[in-house]
XYZ file of N, CA and C in Angstrom:
798
model
N -38.447 -17.153 -13.668
C -38.185 -18.596 -13.686
C -36.705 -18.865 -13.391
N -36.452 -19.809 -12.516
C -35.080 -20.130 -12.135
C -34.518 -21.218 -13.052
N -33.865 -20.795 -14.093
C -33.293 -21.748 -15.051
C -31.854 -22.060 -14.643
N -31.715 -23.009 -13.728
C -30.390 -23.360 -13.223
C -29.517 -23.997 -14.303
N -30.156 -24.700 -15.234
C -29.399 -25.384 -16.285
C -28.575 -24.404 -17.103
N -29.194 -23.286 -17.471
C -28.478 -22.280 -18.252
C -27.571 -21.427 -17.367
N -28.046 -21.101 -16.186
C -27.272 -20.218 -15.299
C -25.935 -20.845 -14.915
N -25.918 -22.142 -14.668
C -24.666 -22.771 -14.209
C -23.578 -22.740 -15.284
N -23.995 -22.629 -16.554
C -23.007 -22.592 -17.646
C -22.114 -21.353 -17.566
N -22.579 -20.314 -16.880
C -21.776 -19.104 -16.728
C -20.546 -19.348 -15.861
N -20.553 -20.445 -15.128
C -19.484 -20.702 -14.161
C -18.606 -21.882 -14.543
N -18.666 -22.274 -15.792
C -17.750 -23.311 -16.268
C -16.322 -22.778 -16.246
N -15.375 -23.686 -16.059
C -13.964 -23.277 -15.965
C -13.361 -23.132 -17.353
N -13.701 -22.021 -17.997
C -13.158 -21.717 -19.322
C -12.565 -20.316 -19.284
N -11.674 -20.047 -20.240
C -11.034 -18.731 -20.297
C -11.535 -17.975 -21.526
N -12.395 -16.992 -21.301
C -12.889 -16.124 -22.366
C -12.823 -14.689 -21.861
N -12.233 -13.831 -22.667
C -12.042 -12.437 -22.260
C -13.356 -11.774 -21.874
N -14.439 -12.135 -22.549
C -15.728 -11.479 -22.277
C -16.251 -11.776 -20.874
N -15.718 -12.822 -20.241
C -16.147 -13.171 -18.888
C -15.182 -12.646 -17.819
N -14.323 -11.731 -18.193
C -13.378 -11.158 -17.231
C -14.136 -10.465 -16.108
N -13.706 -10.725 -14.875
C -14.317 -10.084 -13.712
C -13.346 -9.071 -13.125
N -13.782 -7.827 -13.037
C -12.905 -6.727 -12.612
C -12.829 -6.610 -11.092
N -12.353 -7.651 -10.461
C -12.163 -7.595 -9.012
C -11.054 -6.594 -8.700
N -10.957 -6.217 -7.439
C -9.911 -5.275 -7.037
C -8.542 -5.858 -7.334
N -8.332 -7.129 -6.976
C -7.033 -7.764 -7.206
C -6.731 -7.869 -8.693
N -7.763 -8.166 -9.501
C -7.565 -8.265 -10.953
C -7.188 -6.917 -11.552
N -7.870 -5.864 -11.129
C -7.613 -4.537 -11.684
C -6.243 -3.999 -11.265
N -5.853 -4.269 -10.020
C -4.518 -3.848 -9.570
C -3.447 -4.581 -10.370
N -3.639 -5.883 -10.532
C -2.695 -6.694 -11.307
C -2.627 -6.213 -12.748
N -3.774 -5.986 -13.324
C -3.834 -5.524 -14.719
C -3.100 -4.200 -14.893
N -3.343 -3.260 -13.978
C -2.689 -1.951 -14.058
C -1.178 -2.091 -13.982
N -0.691 -2.880 -13.036
C 0.755 -3.027 -12.852
C 1.425 -3.657 -14.069
N 0.796 -4.690 -14.625
C 1.382 -5.365 -15.792
C 1.341 -4.443 -17.012
N 0.200 -3.805 -17.256
C 0.089 -2.904 -18.417
C 1.049 -1.729 -18.293
N 1.208 -1.211 -17.100
C 2.124 -0.092 -16.885
C 3.566 -0.507 -17.158
N 3.932 -1.711 -16.715
C 5.290 -2.210 -16.947
C 5.544 -2.436 -18.436
N 4.524 -2.896 -19.153
C 4.656 -3.106 -20.602
C 4.837 -1.768 -21.308
N 4.053 -0.791 -20.913
C 4.112 0.523 -21.566
C 5.444 1.228 -21.297
N 5.929 1.134 -20.080
C 7.188 1.809 -19.744
C 8.389 1.127 -20.376
N 8.313 -0.201 -20.512
C 9.371 -1.002 -21.136
C 10.741 -0.787 -20.494
N 10.737 -0.539 -19.198
C 12.011 -0.406 -18.483
C 12.568 -1.768 -18.066
N 11.691 -2.766 -18.051
C 12.102 -4.117 -17.659
C 11.702 -5.103 -18.752
N 12.661 -5.847 -19.288
C 12.336 -6.815 -20.341
C 11.603 -8.045 -19.823
N 11.612 -8.237 -18.493
C 10.990 -9.414 -17.894
C 9.946 -8.996 -16.868
N 8.713 -9.446 -17.079
C 7.620 -9.174 -16.155
C 7.089 -10.517 -15.667
N 7.112 -10.709 -14.367
C 6.647 -11.960 -13.785
C 5.305 -11.741 -13.097
N 4.318 -12.513 -13.503
C 3.010 -12.494 -12.854
C 2.883 -13.796 -12.067
N 2.877 -13.688 -10.739
C 2.829 -14.893 -9.922
C 1.572 -14.898 -9.057
N 1.098 -16.093 -8.762
C -0.099 -16.238 -7.935
C -0.452 -17.699 -7.798
N -1.299 -18.008 -6.852
C -1.709 -19.390 -6.656
C -2.480 -19.894 -7.868
N -2.435 -21.196 -8.142
C -3.207 -21.757 -9.259
C -4.695 -21.424 -9.108
N -5.290 -20.893 -10.178
C -6.724 -20.635 -10.166
C -7.158 -19.249 -9.752
N -6.214 -18.346 -9.418
C -6.637 -17.011 -8.969
C -7.086 -16.120 -10.133
N -6.691 -16.461 -11.362
C -7.127 -15.670 -12.515
C -6.004 -15.143 -13.383
N -4.819 -15.686 -13.239
C -3.659 -15.189 -13.999
C -3.862 -15.352 -15.501
N -4.413 -16.491 -15.919
C -4.593 -16.735 -17.353
C -5.571 -15.741 -17.970
N -6.632 -15.396 -17.225
C -7.592 -14.401 -17.697
C -6.897 -13.064 -17.963
N -6.140 -12.618 -16.960
C -5.463 -11.332 -17.077
C -4.483 -11.346 -18.243
N -3.722 -12.414 -18.350
C -2.725 -12.519 -19.412
C -3.383 -12.445 -20.787
N -4.466 -13.204 -20.963
C -5.164 -13.226 -22.250
C -5.804 -11.871 -22.552
N -6.367 -11.251 -21.537
C -7.012 -9.946 -21.717
C -6.007 -8.889 -22.150
N -4.880 -8.808 -21.440
C -3.868 -7.799 -21.764
C -3.276 -8.059 -23.142
N -3.022 -9.315 -23.457
C -2.479 -9.679 -24.766
C -3.428 -9.276 -25.887
N -4.712 -9.538 -25.691
C -5.724 -9.198 -26.706
C -5.784 -7.695 -26.930
N -5.728 -6.928 -25.841
C -5.760 -5.471 -25.959
C -4.494 -4.942 -26.632
N -3.361 -5.524 -26.302
C -2.086 -5.056 -26.846
C -1.978 -5.310 -28.345
N -2.599 -6.385 -28.802
C -2.560 -6.732 -30.235
C -3.131 -5.624 -31.108
N -3.988 -4.795 -30.533
C -4.633 -3.737 -31.306
C -3.678 -2.594 -31.653
N -2.562 -2.479 -30.902
C -1.669 -1.345 -31.139
C -0.211 -1.719 -31.343
N 0.171 -2.959 -31.043
C 1.549 -3.372 -31.286
C 1.609 -4.886 -31.411
N 2.817 -5.379 -31.666
C 2.971 -6.820 -31.840
C 3.002 -7.544 -30.495
N 2.268 -8.656 -30.435
C 2.322 -9.487 -29.241
C 1.985 -10.924 -29.610
N 2.460 -11.831 -28.786
C 2.185 -13.261 -28.979
C 1.743 -13.819 -27.641
N 0.692 -14.642 -27.657
C 0.235 -15.303 -26.442
C 0.476 -16.797 -26.596
N 1.251 -17.357 -25.675
C 1.566 -18.786 -25.705
C 0.981 -19.418 -24.447
N -0.015 -20.277 -24.628
C -0.681 -20.862 -23.459
C -0.241 -22.293 -23.174
N 0.706 -22.793 -23.958
C 1.186 -24.175 -23.743
C 2.702 -24.179 -23.936
N 3.450 -23.811 -22.915
C 4.897 -23.608 -23.082
C 5.717 -24.897 -23.156
N 5.264 -25.825 -23.987
C 6.019 -27.063 -24.152
C 6.832 -26.998 -25.438
N 7.793 -26.086 -25.486
C 8.605 -25.938 -26.690
C 10.080 -25.990 -26.325
N 10.892 -26.365 -27.289
C 12.323 -26.201 -27.065
C 12.706 -24.836 -27.635
N 13.964 -24.479 -27.547
C 14.336 -23.106 -27.903
C 14.118 -22.805 -29.385
N 14.225 -23.811 -30.252
C 13.989 -23.573 -31.683
C 12.513 -23.325 -31.947
N 11.650 -23.936 -31.147
C 10.214 -23.731 -31.328
C 9.825 -22.278 -31.067
N 10.426 -21.661 -30.055
C 10.123 -20.261 -29.778
C 10.575 -19.367 -30.939
N 11.754 -19.642 -31.494
C 12.210 -18.872 -32.657
C 11.248 -19.056 -33.825
N 10.772 -20.265 -34.013
C 9.836 -20.548 -35.110
C 8.555 -19.734 -34.956
N 8.045 -19.647 -33.729
C 6.846 -18.845 -33.468
C 7.092 -17.386 -33.827
N 8.263 -16.862 -33.462
C 8.588 -15.460 -33.738
C 8.800 -15.219 -35.229
N 9.396 -16.168 -35.922
C 9.540 -16.061 -37.376
C 8.155 -15.992 -38.030
N 7.293 -16.914 -37.644
C 5.967 -16.992 -38.274
C 5.113 -15.772 -37.947
N 5.360 -15.137 -36.807
C 4.613 -13.936 -36.446
C 4.864 -12.807 -37.438
N 6.028 -12.829 -38.085
C 6.367 -11.809 -39.080
C 6.301 -12.354 -40.501
N 5.701 -13.530 -40.622
C 5.576 -14.170 -41.946
C 6.925 -14.374 -42.632
N 7.922 -14.750 -41.835
C 9.252 -15.048 -42.363
C 9.421 -16.560 -42.415
N 9.975 -17.042 -43.482
C 10.175 -18.487 -43.622
C 11.186 -18.969 -42.578
N 10.827 -20.030 -41.887
C 11.704 -20.616 -40.874
C 12.373 -21.847 -41.474
N 13.683 -21.785 -41.624
C 14.437 -22.902 -42.198
C 15.070 -23.706 -41.064
N 14.524 -24.857 -40.784
C 14.997 -25.674 -39.666
C 16.414 -26.202 -39.876
N 16.913 -26.095 -41.105
C 18.256 -26.595 -41.392
C 19.361 -25.590 -41.038
N 18.977 -24.333 -40.799
C 19.950 -23.312 -40.407
C 20.276 -23.499 -38.926
N 21.534 -23.311 -38.543
C 21.892 -23.530 -37.139
C 21.262 -22.456 -36.248
N 21.168 -22.771 -34.983
C 20.413 -21.957 -34.038
C 20.925 -20.520 -33.954
N 22.227 -20.326 -33.840
C 22.784 -18.977 -33.691
C 22.486 -18.094 -34.890
N 22.569 -18.671 -36.082
C 22.239 -17.899 -37.288
C 20.755 -17.548 -37.333
N 19.922 -18.492 -36.914
C 18.481 -18.217 -36.852
C 18.201 -17.064 -35.894
N 18.874 -17.096 -34.768
C 18.665 -16.058 -33.756
C 19.127 -14.694 -34.268
N 20.286 -14.628 -34.893
C 20.804 -13.360 -35.397
C 19.907 -12.776 -36.479
N 19.423 -13.645 -37.355
C 18.514 -13.178 -38.404
C 17.225 -12.641 -37.783
N 16.752 -13.328 -36.760
C 15.533 -12.904 -36.074
C 15.702 -11.520 -35.459
N 16.821 -11.293 -34.811
C 17.073 -10.006 -34.172
C 17.126 -8.876 -35.198
N 17.671 -9.165 -36.363
C 17.704 -8.167 -37.432
C 16.298 -7.819 -37.904
N 15.455 -8.821 -38.006
C 14.090 -8.608 -38.480
C 13.254 -7.819 -37.468
N 13.558 -7.982 -36.194
C 12.740 -7.389 -35.143
C 13.323 -6.113 -34.542
N 14.505 -5.723 -34.949
C 15.220 -4.657 -34.240
C 14.477 -3.325 -34.192
N 13.573 -3.086 -35.119
C 12.838 -1.821 -35.133
C 11.438 -1.943 -34.533
N 11.142 -3.104 -33.961
C 9.814 -3.366 -33.399
C 9.838 -3.410 -31.880
N 8.672 -3.208 -31.293
C 8.458 -3.504 -29.885
C 7.564 -4.733 -29.850
N 8.058 -5.767 -29.242
C 7.326 -7.024 -29.278
C 7.220 -7.610 -27.875
N 5.999 -7.936 -27.467
C 5.765 -8.519 -26.148
C 5.288 -9.950 -26.300
N 5.908 -10.841 -25.553
C 5.582 -12.266 -25.614
C 5.006 -12.685 -24.265
N 3.780 -13.184 -24.283
C 3.107 -13.650 -23.078
C 3.197 -15.172 -23.024
N 3.654 -15.704 -21.903
C 3.742 -17.159 -21.736
C 3.021 -17.558 -20.455
N 1.938 -18.302 -20.620
C 1.187 -18.795 -19.476
C 1.815 -20.095 -18.966
N 1.611 -20.383 -17.687
C 2.156 -21.607 -17.070
C 3.672 -21.713 -17.288
N 4.359 -20.608 -17.172
C 5.789 -20.559 -17.491
C 6.647 -21.358 -16.518
N 6.083 -21.767 -15.385
C 6.855 -22.591 -14.456
C 7.195 -23.959 -15.067
N 6.548 -24.286 -16.194
C 6.801 -25.569 -16.858
C 8.017 -25.529 -17.783
N 8.556 -24.338 -18.016
C 9.724 -24.228 -18.889
C 10.962 -24.842 -18.223
N 11.893 -25.300 -19.076
C 13.112 -25.882 -18.515
C 14.255 -24.859 -18.510
N 15.401 -25.277 -18.014
C 16.537 -24.372 -17.862
C 16.975 -23.758 -19.192
N 17.007 -24.550 -20.242
C 17.439 -24.067 -21.552
C 16.483 -23.007 -22.085
N 15.196 -23.226 -21.874
C 14.194 -22.268 -22.341
C 14.282 -20.950 -21.568
N 14.482 -21.050 -20.270
C 14.651 -19.832 -19.470
C 15.895 -19.049 -19.894
N 16.946 -19.755 -20.233
C 18.174 -19.080 -20.668
C 17.943 -18.336 -21.980
N 17.178 -18.931 -22.903
C 16.861 -18.259 -24.162
C 16.030 -17.003 -23.901
N 15.058 -17.097 -23.002
C 14.238 -15.934 -22.646
C 15.119 -14.821 -22.079
N 16.052 -15.184 -21.238
C 16.978 -14.197 -20.676
C 17.778 -13.521 -21.775
N 18.311 -14.312 -22.717
C 19.131 -13.782 -23.810
C 18.313 -12.836 -24.690
N 17.105 -13.257 -25.068
C 16.252 -12.412 -25.910
C 15.814 -11.155 -25.150
N 15.574 -11.288 -23.860
C 15.193 -10.123 -23.056
C 16.317 -9.114 -22.961
N 17.535 -9.605 -22.874
C 18.699 -8.709 -22.758
C 18.915 -7.859 -24.009
N 18.355 -8.274 -25.142
C 18.518 -7.513 -26.384
C 17.689 -6.228 -26.367
N 16.695 -6.146 -25.443
C 15.770 -5.007 -25.357
C 14.768 -4.980 -26.511
N 14.870 -5.932 -27.413
C 13.928 -6.005 -28.534
C 12.650 -6.701 -28.084
N 12.830 -7.717 -27.273
C 11.681 -8.510 -26.819
C 11.425 -8.280 -25.338
N 10.150 -8.246 -25.014
C 9.722 -8.152 -23.629
C 8.858 -9.384 -23.325
N 9.085 -9.983 -22.174
C 8.359 -11.195 -21.808
C 7.495 -10.962 -20.579
N 6.265 -11.472 -20.646
C 5.382 -11.513 -19.483
C 5.163 -12.990 -19.171
N 5.686 -13.422 -18.038
C 5.673 -14.832 -17.675
C 4.740 -15.060 -16.494
N 3.705 -15.861 -16.714
C 2.764 -16.188 -15.650
C 3.172 -17.500 -15.004
N 3.250 -17.508 -13.672
C 3.731 -18.691 -12.956
C 2.956 -18.916 -11.669
N 2.907 -20.170 -11.246
C 2.369 -20.483 -9.925
C 3.260 -19.855 -8.860
N 2.662 -19.455 -7.781
C 3.346 -18.648 -6.771
C 4.611 -19.303 -6.214
N 4.491 -20.521 -5.739
C 5.642 -21.161 -5.099
C 6.766 -21.432 -6.094
N 6.408 -22.042 -7.247
C 7.427 -22.308 -8.269
C 8.023 -21.014 -8.801
N 7.166 -19.988 -8.933
C 7.629 -18.704 -9.454
C 8.683 -18.066 -8.579
N 8.483 -18.111 -7.264
C 9.465 -17.522 -6.353
C 10.798 -18.257 -6.437
N 10.730 -19.580 -6.623
C 11.964 -20.360 -6.756
C 12.680 -20.019 -8.049
N 11.914 -19.833 -9.135
C 12.495 -19.496 -10.435
C 13.140 -18.117 -10.410
N 12.520 -17.188 -9.690
C 13.077 -15.831 -9.590
C 14.444 -15.820 -8.930
N 14.724 -16.842 -8.148
C 16.021 -16.932 -7.477
C 17.097 -17.579 -8.338
N 16.698 -18.070 -9.526
C 17.676 -18.716 -10.407
C 18.631 -17.687 -11.001
N 19.786 -18.146 -11.415
C 20.814 -17.253 -11.947
C 20.355 -16.509 -13.200
N 19.410 -17.120 -13.956
C 18.924 -16.476 -15.184
C 18.314 -15.101 -14.892
N 17.638 -14.964 -13.729
C 16.822 -13.791 -13.478
C 17.181 -13.002 -12.217
N 17.937 -13.588 -11.322
C 18.152 -12.965 -10.009
C 18.733 -11.562 -10.117
N 19.691 -11.374 -11.019
C 20.354 -10.068 -11.137
C 19.778 -9.218 -12.276
N 18.749 -9.737 -12.958
C 18.191 -9.024 -14.110
C 17.143 -7.992 -13.674
N 17.024 -6.932 -14.471
C 15.968 -5.955 -14.234
C 14.633 -6.608 -14.548
N 13.718 -6.565 -13.617
C 12.443 -7.250 -13.809
C 11.354 -6.595 -12.960
N 10.135 -6.892 -13.317
C 8.977 -6.453 -12.536
C 8.252 -7.711 -12.074
N 7.937 -7.766 -10.791
C 7.220 -8.918 -10.240
C 5.870 -8.437 -9.717
N 4.792 -9.037 -10.243
C 3.437 -8.668 -9.835
C 2.766 -9.901 -9.240
N 2.239 -9.765 -8.042
C 1.575 -10.896 -7.395
C 0.061 -10.705 -7.433
N -0.627 -11.731 -7.888
C -2.089 -11.717 -8.016
C -2.702 -12.274 -6.728
N -3.515 -11.458 -6.054
C -4.092 -11.862 -4.771
C -5.448 -12.545 -4.940
N -5.925 -13.146 -3.857
C -7.210 -13.846 -3.868
C -8.387 -12.884 -3.664
N -9.604 -13.411 -3.811
C -10.813 -12.602 -3.700
C -11.277 -12.458 -2.250
N -11.665 -11.249 -1.872
C -12.344 -11.005 -0.605
C -13.798 -11.475 -0.762
N -14.452 -11.815 0.347
C -15.817 -12.361 0.234
C -16.791 -11.365 -0.409
N -16.558 -10.067 -0.212
C -17.434 -9.084 -0.860
C -17.240 -9.093 -2.375
N -16.031 -9.415 -2.810
C -15.771 -9.547 -4.243
C -16.419 -10.820 -4.792
N -16.429 -11.878 -3.986
C -17.114 -13.115 -4.385
C -18.596 -12.822 -4.599
N -19.183 -12.075 -3.679
C -20.604 -11.712 -3.800
C -20.842 -10.886 -5.060
N -19.996 -9.891 -5.294
C -20.162 -9.034 -6.481
C -19.990 -9.838 -7.769
N -19.065 -10.797 -7.753
C -18.859 -11.640 -8.934
C -20.114 -12.447 -9.243
N -20.688 -13.089 -8.225
C -21.895 -13.899 -8.431
C -23.021 -13.036 -8.988
N -23.198 -11.867 -8.377
C -24.270 -10.970 -8.805
C -24.060 -10.480 -10.240
N -22.854 -10.038 -10.548
C -22.597 -9.476 -11.886
C -22.711 -10.542 -12.969
N -22.225 -11.765 -12.675
C -22.292 -12.842 -13.663
C -23.739 -13.208 -13.973
N -24.561 -13.335 -12.948
C -25.959 -13.735 -13.149
C -26.805 -12.605 -13.736
N -26.617 -11.392 -13.225
C -27.425 -10.270 -13.715
C -27.088 -9.904 -15.154
N -25.830 -10.106 -15.544
C -25.438 -9.771 -16.913
C -26.160 -10.633 -17.945
N -26.635 -11.799 -17.513
C -27.352 -12.703 -18.424
C -28.820 -12.853 -18.026
N -29.316 -11.877 -17.270
C -30.731 -11.799 -16.904
C -31.223 -12.939 -16.018
N -30.370 -13.402 -15.129
C -30.788 -14.396 -14.146
C -30.990 -13.705 -12.792
N -31.818 -12.665 -12.804
C -32.034 -11.854 -11.615
C -32.651 -12.629 -10.470
N -33.585 -13.516 -10.777
C -34.255 -14.273 -9.717
C -33.266 -15.188 -8.989
N -32.329 -15.747 -9.740
C -31.320 -16.620 -9.124
C -30.313 -15.776 -8.340
N -29.961 -14.613 -8.871
C -28.985 -13.762 -8.167
C -29.511 -13.348 -6.798
N -30.844 -13.154 -6.688
C -31.444 -12.730 -5.432
C -31.405 -13.828 -4.367
N -31.140 -15.055 -4.776
C -31.068 -16.167 -3.833
C -29.797 -16.107 -2.985
N -28.762 -15.406 -3.492
C -27.477 -15.343 -2.796
C -27.412 -14.134 -1.870
N -27.074 -14.375 -0.623
C -26.871 -13.290 0.334
C -25.377 -13.035 0.512
N -25.058 -11.917 1.120
C -23.654 -11.611 1.411
C -23.076 -12.657 2.365
N -23.920 -13.162 3.252
C -23.467 -14.190 4.185
C -23.150 -15.498 3.451
N -23.936 -15.817 2.420
C -23.638 -16.994 1.598
C -22.280 -16.830 0.933
N -22.035 -15.626 0.412
C -20.762 -15.347 -0.265
C -19.592 -15.478 0.704
N -19.814 -15.078 1.960
C -18.754 -15.196 2.966
C -18.412 -16.670 3.204
N -19.441 -17.504 3.255
C -19.218 -18.943 3.449
C -18.540 -19.565 2.225
N -18.954 -19.132 1.040
C -18.337 -19.643 -0.196
C -16.870 -19.239 -0.255
N -16.591 -17.998 0.119
C -15.204 -17.515 0.136
C -14.370 -18.325 1.118
N -14.969 -18.695 2.242
C -14.243 -19.481 3.239
C -13.955 -20.898 2.707
N -14.956 -21.510 2.098
C -14.769 -22.850 1.552
C -13.728 -22.871 0.424
N -13.718 -21.825 -0.370
C -12.856 -21.787 -1.563
C -11.554 -21.034 -1.342
N -11.408 -20.439 -0.178
C -10.234 -19.628 0.148
C -10.062 -18.463 -0.827
N -11.170 -17.989 -1.390
C -11.130 -16.838 -2.288
C -10.452 -17.096 -3.617
N -10.302 -18.370 -3.985
C -9.666 -18.723 -5.257
C -10.701 -18.637 -6.372
N -10.434 -17.816 -7.386
C -11.423 -17.534 -8.421
C -11.915 -18.804 -9.121
N -10.994 -19.665 -9.517
C -11.386 -20.889 -10.220
C -12.238 -21.790 -9.329
N -11.852 -21.878 -8.049
C -12.592 -22.728 -7.124
C -13.969 -22.149 -6.833
N -14.062 -20.818 -6.781
C -15.364 -20.163 -6.606
C -16.285 -20.548 -7.762
N -15.776 -20.509 -8.975
C -16.586 -20.863 -10.144
C -17.065 -22.312 -10.066
N -16.159 -23.206 -9.689
C -16.528 -24.624 -9.552
C -17.588 -24.802 -8.464
N -17.439 -24.058 -7.379
C -18.387 -24.140 -6.274
C -19.779 -23.710 -6.733
N -19.867 -22.557 -7.401
C -21.171 -22.054 -7.855
C -21.785 -23.006 -8.875
N -20.959 -23.550 -9.764
C -21.456 -24.512 -10.755
C -22.071 -25.718 -10.040
N -21.372 -26.233 -9.034
C -21.875 -27.374 -8.277
C -23.158 -27.023 -7.524
N -23.169 -25.858 -6.905
C -24.340 -25.422 -6.146
C -25.571 -25.298 -7.040
N -25.413 -24.695 -8.207
C -26.538 -24.544 -9.130
C -26.978 -25.897 -9.686
N -26.038 -26.812 -9.831
C -26.387 -28.170 -10.281
C -27.252 -28.877 -9.237
N -26.916 -28.674 -7.958
C -27.704 -29.268 -6.878
C -29.109 -28.656 -6.823
N -29.176 -27.344 -7.002
C -30.480 -26.672 -7.024
C -31.310 -27.136 -8.223
N -30.636 -27.369 -9.333
C -31.296 -27.884 -10.537
C -31.886 -29.275 -10.260
N -31.090 -30.126 -9.618
C -31.545 -31.484 -9.297
C -32.731 -31.449 -8.338
N -32.641 -30.597 -7.322
C -33.716 -30.493 -6.338
C -35.011 -30.021 -7.003
N -34.900 -29.088 -7.915
C -36.081 -28.572 -8.612
C -36.730 -29.654 -9.465
N -35.926 -30.393 -10.204
C -36.451 -31.436 -11.089
C -37.106 -32.574 -10.313
N -36.626 -32.791 -9.092
C -37.127 -33.925 -8.306
C -38.035 -33.519 -7.149
N -38.448 -32.268 -7.155
C -39.415 -31.804 -6.177
C -38.938 -31.834 -4.736
N -37.658 -31.592 -4.516
C -37.089 -31.607 -3.166
C -37.177 -30.198 -2.576
N -38.294 -29.882 -1.978
C -38.553 -28.530 -1.498
C -37.547 -28.074 -0.445
N -37.046 -29.017 0.323
C -36.074 -28.696 1.370
C -34.836 -28.017 0.791
N -34.567 -28.303 -0.489
C -33.373 -27.758 -1.138
C -33.727 -26.827 -2.303
N -34.856 -26.133 -2.150
C -35.279 -25.217 -3.217
C -34.617 -23.849 -3.099
N -34.018 -23.602 -1.944
C -33.288 -22.350 -1.732
C -31.921 -22.666 -1.139
N -31.016 -21.701 -1.229
C -29.654 -21.906 -0.728
C -29.684 -22.007 0.797
N -29.072 -23.064 1.311
C -28.965 -23.236 2.761
C -27.622 -23.873 3.083
N -27.340 -24.035 4.358
C -26.043 -24.563 4.769
C -25.794 -25.980 4.263
N -26.869 -26.770 4.184
C -26.709 -28.142 3.693
C -26.221 -28.139 2.244
N -26.825 -27.302 1.407
C -26.414 -27.223 0.001
C -24.992 -26.694 -0.131
N -24.650 -25.710 0.687
C -23.295 -25.157 0.639
C -22.269 -26.217 1.032
N -22.585 -26.992 2.049
C -21.680 -28.057 2.480
C -21.557 -29.145 1.416
N -22.690 -29.494 0.789
C -22.658 -30.514 -0.263
C -21.829 -30.050 -1.459
N -21.930 -28.775 -1.783
C -21.137 -28.226 -2.893
C -19.655 -28.270 -2.554
N -19.333 -27.922 -1.300
C -17.935 -27.961 -0.858
C -17.392 -29.387 -0.918
N -18.215 -30.343 -0.526
C -17.814 -31.751 -0.612
C -17.620 -32.172 -2.068
N -18.527 -31.739 -2.916
C -18.494 -32.128 -4.328
C -17.214 -31.688 -5.028
N -16.733 -30.490 -4.705
C -15.527 -29.991 -5.394
C -14.244 -30.292 -4.609
N -14.405 -30.973 -3.487
C -13.214 -31.354 -2.719
C -12.681 -30.261 -1.812
N -13.496 -29.230 -1.551
C -13.066 -28.149 -0.663
C -13.019 -28.620 0.791
N -13.855 -29.599 1.108
C -13.816 -30.284 2.400
C -13.995 -31.763 2.124
N -13.717 -32.595 3.089
C -13.956 -34.027 2.915
C -14.795 -34.550 4.075
N -15.337 -35.741 3.901
C -16.262 -36.298 4.897
C -15.581 -37.298 5.814
N -14.242 -37.311 5.834
C -13.546 -38.263 6.687
C -13.458 -37.751 8.132
């Protein structure tokens, strides 16, 4: 039975480690970031890529794994001033944060508390940080006590790397690439088969995946939105007895592309 209602839920735009897809680009990125963390030769690790390629997934996955053997913090909303970051680090060690103490004293006390630890701080959407926040990250990174993994959009990230805070600093830069159409096909198959939607998985051909990859430019988030839209259309056709749209065809693929804004009708 083709239960499109349940199957499409697998492609919602949410970040859960259990839904990680081990594409070639994801695995290469994961290896490079984990290796840089383990070697600890660079206090600053930059993960850059286009919006939606999967940077947040990788960041959350690596952070979750690292928590099992050492200290780490994952920050997915970098809207803090420099005192907020210190507060997060204080609370991570269950140390009372006194907002009345001046910033330099807070920082010195923090360094004393952490000097015997290895601590990695993951910050998603780091391109949203301001100059003052980047300067604090640079200062904490220079102590060798803290290591930062900063995820950024590709264009903004390259501009930030040229800033004085980081240009001359030891750092590792990892770029997350897009999906090849064969990876798009494998993703669709693995996602559906893992939840026993074998009949629906058989509806997709490699040629369909090639067209989806072209419409979405191999962007992981956009691929998910596309499949969600496509399954929604198939669901509608089934409920309303539209036999012409009971299987995947070019019309449905085009309608899905229109629905998510991958193409327009002008």
